[in-house]
Short mmCIF file of C-alpha atoms in Angstrom, two decimals:
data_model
loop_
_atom_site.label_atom_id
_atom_site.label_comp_id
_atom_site.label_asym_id
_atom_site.label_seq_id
_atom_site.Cartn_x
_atom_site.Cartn_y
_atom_site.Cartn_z
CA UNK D 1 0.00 0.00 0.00
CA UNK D 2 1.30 3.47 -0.97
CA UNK D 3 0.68 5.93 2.11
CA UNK D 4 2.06 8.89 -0.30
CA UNK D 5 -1.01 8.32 -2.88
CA UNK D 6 -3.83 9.47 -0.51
CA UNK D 7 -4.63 12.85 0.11
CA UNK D 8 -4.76 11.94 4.34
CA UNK D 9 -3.62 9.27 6.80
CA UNK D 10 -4.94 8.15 9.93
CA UNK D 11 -1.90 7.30 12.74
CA UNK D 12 -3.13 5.79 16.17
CA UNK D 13 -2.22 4.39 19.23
CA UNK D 14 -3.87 1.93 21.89
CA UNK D 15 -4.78 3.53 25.23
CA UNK D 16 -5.70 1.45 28.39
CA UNK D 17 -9.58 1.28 27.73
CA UNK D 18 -8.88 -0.20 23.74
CA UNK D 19 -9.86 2.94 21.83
CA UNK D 20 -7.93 4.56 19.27
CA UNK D 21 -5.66 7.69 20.14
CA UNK D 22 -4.36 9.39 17.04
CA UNK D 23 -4.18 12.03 14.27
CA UNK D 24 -5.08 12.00 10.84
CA UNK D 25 -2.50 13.56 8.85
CA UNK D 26 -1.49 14.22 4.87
CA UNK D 27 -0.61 11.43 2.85
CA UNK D 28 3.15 13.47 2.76
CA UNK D 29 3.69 12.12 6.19
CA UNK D 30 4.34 8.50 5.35
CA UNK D 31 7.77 9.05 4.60
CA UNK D 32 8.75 10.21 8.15
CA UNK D 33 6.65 7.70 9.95
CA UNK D 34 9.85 6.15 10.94
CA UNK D 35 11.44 9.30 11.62
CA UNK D 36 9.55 10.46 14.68
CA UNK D 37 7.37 13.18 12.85
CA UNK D 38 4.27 12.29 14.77
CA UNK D 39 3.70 13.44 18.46
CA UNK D 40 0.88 12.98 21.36
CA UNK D 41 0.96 13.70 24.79
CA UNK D 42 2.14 10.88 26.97
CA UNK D 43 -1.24 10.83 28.98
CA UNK D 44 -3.49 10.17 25.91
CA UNK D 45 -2.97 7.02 26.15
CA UNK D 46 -4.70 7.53 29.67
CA UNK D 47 -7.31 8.89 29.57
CA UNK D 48 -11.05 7.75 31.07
CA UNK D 49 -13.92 5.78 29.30
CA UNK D 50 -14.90 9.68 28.45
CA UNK D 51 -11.84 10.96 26.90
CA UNK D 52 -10.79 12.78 29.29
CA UNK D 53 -7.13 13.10 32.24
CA UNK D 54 -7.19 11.66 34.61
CA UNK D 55 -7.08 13.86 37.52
CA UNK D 56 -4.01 14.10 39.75
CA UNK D 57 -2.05 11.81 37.31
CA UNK D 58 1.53 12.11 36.93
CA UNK D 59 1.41 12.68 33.10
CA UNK D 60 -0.45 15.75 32.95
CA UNK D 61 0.00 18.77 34.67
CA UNK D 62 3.23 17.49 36.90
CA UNK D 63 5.56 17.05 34.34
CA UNK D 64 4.00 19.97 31.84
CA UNK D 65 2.12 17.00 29.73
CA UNK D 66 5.00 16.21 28.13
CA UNK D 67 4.93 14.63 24.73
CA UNK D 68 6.20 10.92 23.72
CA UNK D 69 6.98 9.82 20.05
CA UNK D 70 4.93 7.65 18.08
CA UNK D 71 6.21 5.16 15.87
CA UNK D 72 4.55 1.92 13.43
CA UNK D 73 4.20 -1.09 15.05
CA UNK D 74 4.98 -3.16 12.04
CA UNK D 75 1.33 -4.29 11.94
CA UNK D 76 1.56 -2.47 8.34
CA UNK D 77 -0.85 -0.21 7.55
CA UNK D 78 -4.03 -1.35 6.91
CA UNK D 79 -7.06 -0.10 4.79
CA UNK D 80 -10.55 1.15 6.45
CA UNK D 81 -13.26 -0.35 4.34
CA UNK D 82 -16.07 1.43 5.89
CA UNK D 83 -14.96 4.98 5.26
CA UNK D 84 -16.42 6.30 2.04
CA UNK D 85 -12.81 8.02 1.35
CA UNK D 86 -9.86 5.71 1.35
CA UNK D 87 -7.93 6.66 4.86
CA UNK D 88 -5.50 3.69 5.37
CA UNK D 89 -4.41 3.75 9.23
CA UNK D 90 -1.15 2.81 10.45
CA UNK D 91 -0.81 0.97 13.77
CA UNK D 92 1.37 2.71 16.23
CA UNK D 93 3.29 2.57 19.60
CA UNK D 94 4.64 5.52 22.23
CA UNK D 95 8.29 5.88 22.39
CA UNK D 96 9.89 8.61 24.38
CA UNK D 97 11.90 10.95 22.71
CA UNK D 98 15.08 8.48 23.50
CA UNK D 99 13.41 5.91 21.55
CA UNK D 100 13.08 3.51 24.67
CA UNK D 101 8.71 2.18 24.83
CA UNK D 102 6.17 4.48 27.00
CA UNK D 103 5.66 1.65 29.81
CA UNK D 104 2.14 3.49 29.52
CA UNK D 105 1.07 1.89 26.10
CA UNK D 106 -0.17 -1.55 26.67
CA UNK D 107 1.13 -3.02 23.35
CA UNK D 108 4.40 -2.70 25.22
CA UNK D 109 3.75 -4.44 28.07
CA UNK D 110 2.47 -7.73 25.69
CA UNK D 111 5.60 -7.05 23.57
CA UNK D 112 7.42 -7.66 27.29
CA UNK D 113 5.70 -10.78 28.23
CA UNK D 114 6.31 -12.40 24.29
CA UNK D 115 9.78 -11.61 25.31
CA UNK D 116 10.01 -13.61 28.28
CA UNK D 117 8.69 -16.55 26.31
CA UNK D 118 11.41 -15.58 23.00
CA UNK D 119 14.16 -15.91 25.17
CA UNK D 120 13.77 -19.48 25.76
CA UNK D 121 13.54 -20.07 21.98
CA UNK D 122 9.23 -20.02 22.40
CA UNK D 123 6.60 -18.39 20.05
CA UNK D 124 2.96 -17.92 21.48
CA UNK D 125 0.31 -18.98 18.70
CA UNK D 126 -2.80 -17.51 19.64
CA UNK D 127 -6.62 -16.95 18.74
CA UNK D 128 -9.77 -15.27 19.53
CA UNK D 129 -13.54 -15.72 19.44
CA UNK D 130 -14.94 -12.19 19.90
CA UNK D 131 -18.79 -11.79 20.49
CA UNK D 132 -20.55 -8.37 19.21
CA UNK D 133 -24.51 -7.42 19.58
CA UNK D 134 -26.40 -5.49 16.63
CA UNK D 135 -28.34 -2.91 18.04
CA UNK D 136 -30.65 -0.09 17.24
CA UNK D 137 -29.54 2.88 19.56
CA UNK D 138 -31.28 5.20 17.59
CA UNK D 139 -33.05 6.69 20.41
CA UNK D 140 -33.07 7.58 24.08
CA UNK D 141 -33.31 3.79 24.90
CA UNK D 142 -31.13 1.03 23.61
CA UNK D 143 -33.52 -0.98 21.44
CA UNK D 144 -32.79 -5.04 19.40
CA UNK D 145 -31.61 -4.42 15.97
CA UNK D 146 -33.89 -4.30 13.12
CA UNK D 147 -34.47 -7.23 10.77
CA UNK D 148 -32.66 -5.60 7.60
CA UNK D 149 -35.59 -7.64 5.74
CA UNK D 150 -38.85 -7.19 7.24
CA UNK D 151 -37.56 -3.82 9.55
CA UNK D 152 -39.28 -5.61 12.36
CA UNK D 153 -36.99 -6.17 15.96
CA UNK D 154 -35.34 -9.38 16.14
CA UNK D 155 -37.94 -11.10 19.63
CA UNK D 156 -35.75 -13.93 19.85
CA UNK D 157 -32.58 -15.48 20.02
CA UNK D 158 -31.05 -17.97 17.22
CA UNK D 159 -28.43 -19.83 17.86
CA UNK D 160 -26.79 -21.08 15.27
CA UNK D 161 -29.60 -20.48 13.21
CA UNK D 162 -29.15 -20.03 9.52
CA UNK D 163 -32.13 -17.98 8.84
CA UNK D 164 -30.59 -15.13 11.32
CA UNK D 165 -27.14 -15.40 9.25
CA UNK D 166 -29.44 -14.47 5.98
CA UNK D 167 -31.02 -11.83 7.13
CA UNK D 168 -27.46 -9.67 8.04
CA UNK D 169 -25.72 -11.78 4.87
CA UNK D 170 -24.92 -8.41 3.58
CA UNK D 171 -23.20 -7.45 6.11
CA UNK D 172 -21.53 -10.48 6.95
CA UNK D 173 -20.32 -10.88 3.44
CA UNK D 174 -19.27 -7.03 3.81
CA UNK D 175 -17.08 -7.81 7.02
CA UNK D 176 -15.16 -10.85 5.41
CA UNK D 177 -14.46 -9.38 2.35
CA UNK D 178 -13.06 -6.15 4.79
CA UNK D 179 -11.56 -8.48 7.16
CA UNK D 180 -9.31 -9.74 3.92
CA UNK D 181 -8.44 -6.47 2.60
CA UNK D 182 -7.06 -5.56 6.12
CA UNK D 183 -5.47 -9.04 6.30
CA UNK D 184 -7.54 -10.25 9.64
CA UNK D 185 -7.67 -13.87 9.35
CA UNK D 186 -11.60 -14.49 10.07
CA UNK D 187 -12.82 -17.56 10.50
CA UNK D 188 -16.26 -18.71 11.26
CA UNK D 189 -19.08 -16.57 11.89
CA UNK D 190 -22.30 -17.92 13.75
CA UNK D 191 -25.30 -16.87 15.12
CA UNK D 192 -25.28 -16.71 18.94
CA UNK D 193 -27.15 -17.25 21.79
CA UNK D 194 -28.07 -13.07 22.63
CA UNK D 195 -31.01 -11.40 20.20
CA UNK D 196 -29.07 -10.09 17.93
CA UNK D 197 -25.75 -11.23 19.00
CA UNK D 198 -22.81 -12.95 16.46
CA UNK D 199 -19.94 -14.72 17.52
CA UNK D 200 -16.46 -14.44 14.37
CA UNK D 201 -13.70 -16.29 15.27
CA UNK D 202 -9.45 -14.80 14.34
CA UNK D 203 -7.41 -17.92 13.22
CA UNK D 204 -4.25 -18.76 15.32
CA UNK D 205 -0.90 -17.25 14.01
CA UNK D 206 1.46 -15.09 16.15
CA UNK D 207 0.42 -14.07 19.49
CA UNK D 208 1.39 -10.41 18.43
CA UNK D 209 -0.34 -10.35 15.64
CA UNK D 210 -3.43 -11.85 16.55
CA UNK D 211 -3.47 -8.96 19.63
CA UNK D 212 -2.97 -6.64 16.82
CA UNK D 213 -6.01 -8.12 14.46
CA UNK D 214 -8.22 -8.58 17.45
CA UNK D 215 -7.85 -4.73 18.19
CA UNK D 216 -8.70 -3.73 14.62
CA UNK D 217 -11.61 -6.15 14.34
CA UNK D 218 -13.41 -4.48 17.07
CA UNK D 219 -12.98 -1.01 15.49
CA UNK D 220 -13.84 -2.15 12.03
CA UNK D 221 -17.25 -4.25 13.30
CA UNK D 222 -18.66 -1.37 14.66
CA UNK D 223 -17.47 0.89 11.34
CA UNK D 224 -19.32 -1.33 9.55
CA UNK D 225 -22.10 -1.94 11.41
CA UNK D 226 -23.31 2.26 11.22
CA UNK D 227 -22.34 1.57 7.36
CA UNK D 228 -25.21 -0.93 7.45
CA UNK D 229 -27.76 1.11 9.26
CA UNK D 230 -27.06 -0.43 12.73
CA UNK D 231 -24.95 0.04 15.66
CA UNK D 232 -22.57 -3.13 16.94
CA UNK D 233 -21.40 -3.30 20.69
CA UNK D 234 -18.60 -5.24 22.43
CA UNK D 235 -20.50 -4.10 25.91
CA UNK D 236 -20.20 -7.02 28.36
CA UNK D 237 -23.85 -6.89 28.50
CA UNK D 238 -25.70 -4.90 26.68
CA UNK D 239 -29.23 -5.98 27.73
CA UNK D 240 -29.72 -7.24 31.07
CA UNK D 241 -31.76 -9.93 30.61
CA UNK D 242 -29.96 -11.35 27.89
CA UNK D 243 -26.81 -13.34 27.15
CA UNK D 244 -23.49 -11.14 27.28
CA UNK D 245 -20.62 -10.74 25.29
CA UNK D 246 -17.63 -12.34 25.81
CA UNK D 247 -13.83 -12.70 24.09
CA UNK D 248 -12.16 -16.23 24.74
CA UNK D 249 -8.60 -16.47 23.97
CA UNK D 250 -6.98 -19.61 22.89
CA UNK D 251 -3.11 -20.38 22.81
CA UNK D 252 -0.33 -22.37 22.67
CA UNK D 253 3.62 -22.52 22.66
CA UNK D 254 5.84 -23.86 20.16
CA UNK D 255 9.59 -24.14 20.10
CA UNK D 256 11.86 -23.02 17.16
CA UNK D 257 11.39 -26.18 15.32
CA UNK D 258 7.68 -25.59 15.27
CA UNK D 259 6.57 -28.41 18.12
CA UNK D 260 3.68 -27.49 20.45
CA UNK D 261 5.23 -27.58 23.65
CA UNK D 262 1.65 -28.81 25.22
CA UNK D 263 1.35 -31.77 23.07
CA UNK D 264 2.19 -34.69 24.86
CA UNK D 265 0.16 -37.20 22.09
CA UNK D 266 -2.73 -37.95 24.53
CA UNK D 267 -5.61 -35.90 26.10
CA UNK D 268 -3.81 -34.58 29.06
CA UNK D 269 -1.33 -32.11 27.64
CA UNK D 270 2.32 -32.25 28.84
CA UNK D 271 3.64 -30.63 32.41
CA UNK D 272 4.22 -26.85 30.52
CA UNK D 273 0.52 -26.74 29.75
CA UNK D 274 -0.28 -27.46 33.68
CA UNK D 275 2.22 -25.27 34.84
CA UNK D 276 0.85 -22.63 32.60
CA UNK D 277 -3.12 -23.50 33.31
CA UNK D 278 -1.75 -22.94 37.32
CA UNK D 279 -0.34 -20.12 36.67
CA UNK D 280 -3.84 -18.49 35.18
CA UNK D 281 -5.30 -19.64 37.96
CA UNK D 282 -2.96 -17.90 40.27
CA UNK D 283 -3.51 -14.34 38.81
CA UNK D 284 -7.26 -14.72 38.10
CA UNK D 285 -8.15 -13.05 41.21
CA UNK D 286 -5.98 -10.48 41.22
CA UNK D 287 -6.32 -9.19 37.29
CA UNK D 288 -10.05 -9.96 37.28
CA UNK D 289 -9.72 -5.98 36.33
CA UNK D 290 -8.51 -6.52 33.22
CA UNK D 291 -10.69 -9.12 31.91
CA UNK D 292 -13.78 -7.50 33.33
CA UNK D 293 -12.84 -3.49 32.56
CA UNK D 294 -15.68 -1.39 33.12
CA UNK D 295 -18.81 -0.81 35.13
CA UNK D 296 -21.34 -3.27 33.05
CA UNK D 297 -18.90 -5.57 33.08
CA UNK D 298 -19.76 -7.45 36.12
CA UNK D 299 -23.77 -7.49 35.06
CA UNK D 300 -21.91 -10.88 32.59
CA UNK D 301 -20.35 -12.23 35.48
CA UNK D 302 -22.95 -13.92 37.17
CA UNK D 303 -23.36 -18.11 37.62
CA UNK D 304 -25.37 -20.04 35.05
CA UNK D 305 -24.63 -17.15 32.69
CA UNK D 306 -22.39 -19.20 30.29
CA UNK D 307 -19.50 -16.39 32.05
CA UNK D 308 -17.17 -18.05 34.65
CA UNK D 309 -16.87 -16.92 38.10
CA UNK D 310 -14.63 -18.78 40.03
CA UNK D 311 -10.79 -19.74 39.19
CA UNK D 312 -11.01 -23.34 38.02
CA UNK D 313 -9.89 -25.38 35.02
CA UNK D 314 -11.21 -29.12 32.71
CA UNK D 315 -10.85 -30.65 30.15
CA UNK D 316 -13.73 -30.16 27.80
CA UNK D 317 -16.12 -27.95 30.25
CA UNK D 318 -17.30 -24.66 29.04
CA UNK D 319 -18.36 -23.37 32.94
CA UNK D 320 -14.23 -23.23 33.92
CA UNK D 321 -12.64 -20.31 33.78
CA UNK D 322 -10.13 -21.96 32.09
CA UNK D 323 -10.81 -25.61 29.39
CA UNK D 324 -8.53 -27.80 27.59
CA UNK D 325 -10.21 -28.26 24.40
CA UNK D 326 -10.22 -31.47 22.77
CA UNK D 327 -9.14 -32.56 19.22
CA UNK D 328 -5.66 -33.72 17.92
CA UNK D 329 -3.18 -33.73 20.40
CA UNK D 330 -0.82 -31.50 17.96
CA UNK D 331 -3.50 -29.23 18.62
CA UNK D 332 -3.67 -29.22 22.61
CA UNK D 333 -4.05 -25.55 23.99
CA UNK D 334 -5.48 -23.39 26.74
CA UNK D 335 -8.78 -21.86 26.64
CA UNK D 336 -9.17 -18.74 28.69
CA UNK D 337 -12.99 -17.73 28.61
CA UNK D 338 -13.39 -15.11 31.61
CA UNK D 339 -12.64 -11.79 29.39
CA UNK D 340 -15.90 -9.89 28.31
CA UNK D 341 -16.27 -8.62 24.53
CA UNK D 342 -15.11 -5.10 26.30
CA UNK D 343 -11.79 -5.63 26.92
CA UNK D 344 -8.39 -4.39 25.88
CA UNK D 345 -7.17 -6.90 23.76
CA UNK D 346 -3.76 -5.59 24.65
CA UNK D 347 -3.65 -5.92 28.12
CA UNK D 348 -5.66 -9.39 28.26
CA UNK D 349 -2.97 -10.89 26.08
CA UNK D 350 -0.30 -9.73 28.36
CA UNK D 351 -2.23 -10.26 31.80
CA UNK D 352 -3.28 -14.39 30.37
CA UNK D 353 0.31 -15.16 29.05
CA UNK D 354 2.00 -13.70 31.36
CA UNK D 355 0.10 -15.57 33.72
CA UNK D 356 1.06 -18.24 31.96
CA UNK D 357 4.80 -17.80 30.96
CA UNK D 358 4.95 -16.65 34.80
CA UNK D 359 3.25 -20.47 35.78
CA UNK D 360 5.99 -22.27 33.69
CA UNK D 361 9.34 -20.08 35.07
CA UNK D 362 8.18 -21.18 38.48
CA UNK D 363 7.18 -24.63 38.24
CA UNK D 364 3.37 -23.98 39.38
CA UNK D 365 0.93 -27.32 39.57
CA UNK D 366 -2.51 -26.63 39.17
CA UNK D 367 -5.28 -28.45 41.37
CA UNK D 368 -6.83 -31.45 39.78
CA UNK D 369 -8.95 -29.94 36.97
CA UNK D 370 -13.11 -29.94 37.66
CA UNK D 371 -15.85 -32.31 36.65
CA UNK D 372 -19.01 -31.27 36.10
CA UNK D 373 -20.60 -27.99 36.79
CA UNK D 374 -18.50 -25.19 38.52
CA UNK D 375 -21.07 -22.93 39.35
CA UNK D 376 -22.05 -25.70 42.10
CA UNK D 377 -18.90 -25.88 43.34
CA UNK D 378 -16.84 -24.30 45.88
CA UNK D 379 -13.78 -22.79 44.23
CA UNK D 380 -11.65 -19.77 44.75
CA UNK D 381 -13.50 -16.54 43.77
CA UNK D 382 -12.95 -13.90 40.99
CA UNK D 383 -12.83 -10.03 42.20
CA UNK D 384 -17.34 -10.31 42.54
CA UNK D 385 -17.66 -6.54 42.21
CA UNK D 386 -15.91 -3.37 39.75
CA UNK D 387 -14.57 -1.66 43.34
CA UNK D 388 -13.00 -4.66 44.47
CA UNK D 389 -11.05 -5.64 41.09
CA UNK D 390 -9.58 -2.12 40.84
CA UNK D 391 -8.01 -2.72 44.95
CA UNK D 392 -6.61 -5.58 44.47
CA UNK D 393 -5.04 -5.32 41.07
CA UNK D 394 -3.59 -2.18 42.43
CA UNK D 395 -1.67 -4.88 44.77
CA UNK D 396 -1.41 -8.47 43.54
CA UNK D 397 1.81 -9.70 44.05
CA UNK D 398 1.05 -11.71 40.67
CA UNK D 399 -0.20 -8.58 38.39
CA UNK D 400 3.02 -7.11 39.74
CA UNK D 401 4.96 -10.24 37.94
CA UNK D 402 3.24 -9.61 34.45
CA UNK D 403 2.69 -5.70 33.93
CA UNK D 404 5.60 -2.95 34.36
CA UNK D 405 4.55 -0.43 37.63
CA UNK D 406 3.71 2.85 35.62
CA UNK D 407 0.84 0.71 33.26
CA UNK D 408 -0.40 -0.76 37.13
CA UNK D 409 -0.54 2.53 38.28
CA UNK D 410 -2.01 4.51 35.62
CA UNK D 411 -4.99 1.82 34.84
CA UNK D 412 -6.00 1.97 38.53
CA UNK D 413 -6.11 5.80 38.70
CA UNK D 414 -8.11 5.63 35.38
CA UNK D 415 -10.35 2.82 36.81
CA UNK D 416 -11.22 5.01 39.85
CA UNK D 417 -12.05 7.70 38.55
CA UNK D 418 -14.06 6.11 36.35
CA UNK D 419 -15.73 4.61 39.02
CA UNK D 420 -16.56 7.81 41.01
CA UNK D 421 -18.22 8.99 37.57
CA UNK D 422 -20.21 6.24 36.72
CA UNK D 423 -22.03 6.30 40.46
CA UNK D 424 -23.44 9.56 38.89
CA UNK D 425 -24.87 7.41 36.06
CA UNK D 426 -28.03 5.00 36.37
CA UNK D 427 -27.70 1.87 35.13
CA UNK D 428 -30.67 2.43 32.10
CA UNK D 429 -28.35 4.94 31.19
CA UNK D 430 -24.88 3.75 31.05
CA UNK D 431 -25.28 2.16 27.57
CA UNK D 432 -24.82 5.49 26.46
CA UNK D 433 -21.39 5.44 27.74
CA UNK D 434 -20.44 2.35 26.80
CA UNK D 435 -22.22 1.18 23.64
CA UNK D 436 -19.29 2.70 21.19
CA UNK D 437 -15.98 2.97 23.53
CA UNK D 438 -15.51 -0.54 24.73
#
């Protein structure tokens, strides 16, 4: 793609809710990408669910708001089918001015934890199932989506049903064909269990790049959606008396001769994979933050919701927090299915592996994995409430382990403030917050 043939750019950055930080800028600019040329304040990339600083934080008015240095990721850039004008946008990271990464940006702090598993020769292969909801937020009160056919609300759910799948074909044929020109590697699509709701699977490749893809999916599905007359929302739970949205993660390791380290050529997995599920287990407590971000997010964590609650792991058993799928041993992996649709992809990646990679450096063995159901059991507890996440990720000896200090800090004084703010908000209301920023 030539960057120098289109009249603008778009350059942007990941802050600590998700969203997009960035500029759009000439098409003259690609050529000094590299070079430093583009500029942001340190503390954009922490700012609230509302855009705005975060009061009494370090970045802002205490050191002047000082500006850091973006540069590309190496993501490439990538095309926006859902503008009417072409705008390609061009991944990018914070630097400081001496070059060395903003511990700030959370693309870092997974680039850190891949690290830990590079130097022992490792790559993480890695894939996502990301749920959305189609809604009509047209008015004053979130409403179902619209059957594009009839114009009548969707009533009911349809799982799996192939009759649902026709009547949004054109957009569903719209987001494959945009998922290929951006070079996302979608997978399957299905109808899901939520009115309105649709479940498209990312295909495993490098952990880095499917962190990457899984961040631009969730900006291009709701691009499209408003192209197609609807609205789409990663909210944890968008209506509250239907199913929510959720974002499982699947992974595994292989060494440099391309061998899954977890394949042991039977069901169980080898030692690494139970160090690693232990290790998950260990900081599920503690960064319950991250996979559960914002206010509405604990409205999905509930038993018999199809979200886990407790810090437990099977083989085959969707109500763990953490399952060992089945299939071809070559293909043995970990599961992780706590994170709501309204995460950070980002920061999830680097809070589950480096759970993970943390698991394996120190030899952890998990307990004997569940049978049956594990909302009947008594297991060890997630953080149960928003205030309680944001205390103790502020001082888990395990988050510590996985994330640098300054990205600890800064995401707790974002998630409190937040907090304070959203007291102000009733529930009805909140959507209004969170329908397009999560």
């Amino acid at each position: 793609m030539e960057l120098a043939n289109h009249p603008t750019i778009r350059v942007a950055a990941c802050d600590l809710n998700g969203q997009m930080r960035g500029k759009r800028v000439p098409g003259g600019y690609a050529a000094k990408l590299d070079q430093g040329a583009i500029r942001m304040p340190l503390s954009v990339l922490n700012v609230d669910i509302f855009g705005a600083d975060i009061d009494g934080s370090p970045l802002v008015f205490a050191s002047g708001d000082a500006d850091g240095v973006l540069h590309p990721t190496g993501r490439g850039p990538v095309p926006l089918p859902w503008l009417d004008a072409p705008q390609p946008l061009v991944p990018m990271a914070m630097h400081h001015d001496d070059g060395l990464p903003f511990e700030g940006d959370p693309r870092h702090a997974l680039v850190a934890v891949l690290d830990r598993f590079g130097a022992r020769g490792w790559q993480v292969i890695a894939a996502t199932e990301l749920e959305f909801t189609l809604v009509d937020d047209s008015g004053e009160t979130l409403h179902r989506v619209r059957d594009p056919r009839s114009g009548r609300r969707l009533e009911a759910p349809g799982i799996l049903s192939m009759t649902q799948m026709d009547a949004f074909d054109p957009f569903l044929t719209a987001l494959y064909e945009a998922c290929a020109a951006m070079g996302i590697p979608a997978q399957t699509a299905t109808s899901e269990a939520g009115i309105g709701q649709f479940e498209v699977t990312l295909n495993h490749q490098d952990g880095l790049r499917a962190a990457d893809d899984t961040w631009l999916f969730k900006t291009l599905i709701k691009g499209l959606a408003h192209k197609h007359g609807f609205s789409a929302t990663f909210m944890a739970k968008p209506f509250a008396n239907d199913a929510g949205n959720g974002m499982h993660m699947h992974f595994s390791v292989i060494d440099g001769e391309g061998r899954n380290l977890f394949d042991d050529g039977g069901e169980a997995g080898t030692d690494l994979l139970r160090a690693a599920v232990a290790g998950c287990l260990a900081a599920l407590p503690g960064s319950t933050l991250v996979f559960a971000p914002h206010a509405n997010s604990y409205t999905r964590l509930v038993p018999d919701a199809h979200a886990p609650t407790s810090a437990s792991w099977a083989y085959e058993n969707r109500t763990a927090a953490i399952r060992i799928p089945g299939g071809p041993p070559q293909s043995r992996r970990i599961e992780h299915r706590v994170s709501g649709g309204d995460i950070n992809p980002y920061l999830t990646f680097a809070a589950i592996l480096g759970a993970a990679i943390t698991g394996i450096e120190e030899g952890m063995t998990p307990p004997a994995p569940i049978t049956g159901n594990a909302y009947q059991r008594d297991l060890p507890a997630m953080a149960p409430d928003w205030e309680t996440a944001i205390d103790r990720f502020a001082t888990d000896p395990m988050v510590t382990r996985i994330l640098p200090e300054q990205l600890i800090a800064n995401l707790v004084m974002t998630k409190r403030q937040e907090l304070r703010l959203m007291r102000d908000i009733p529930i009805e209301t909140q959507w209004k917050t969170y329908l397009e920023t999560v």
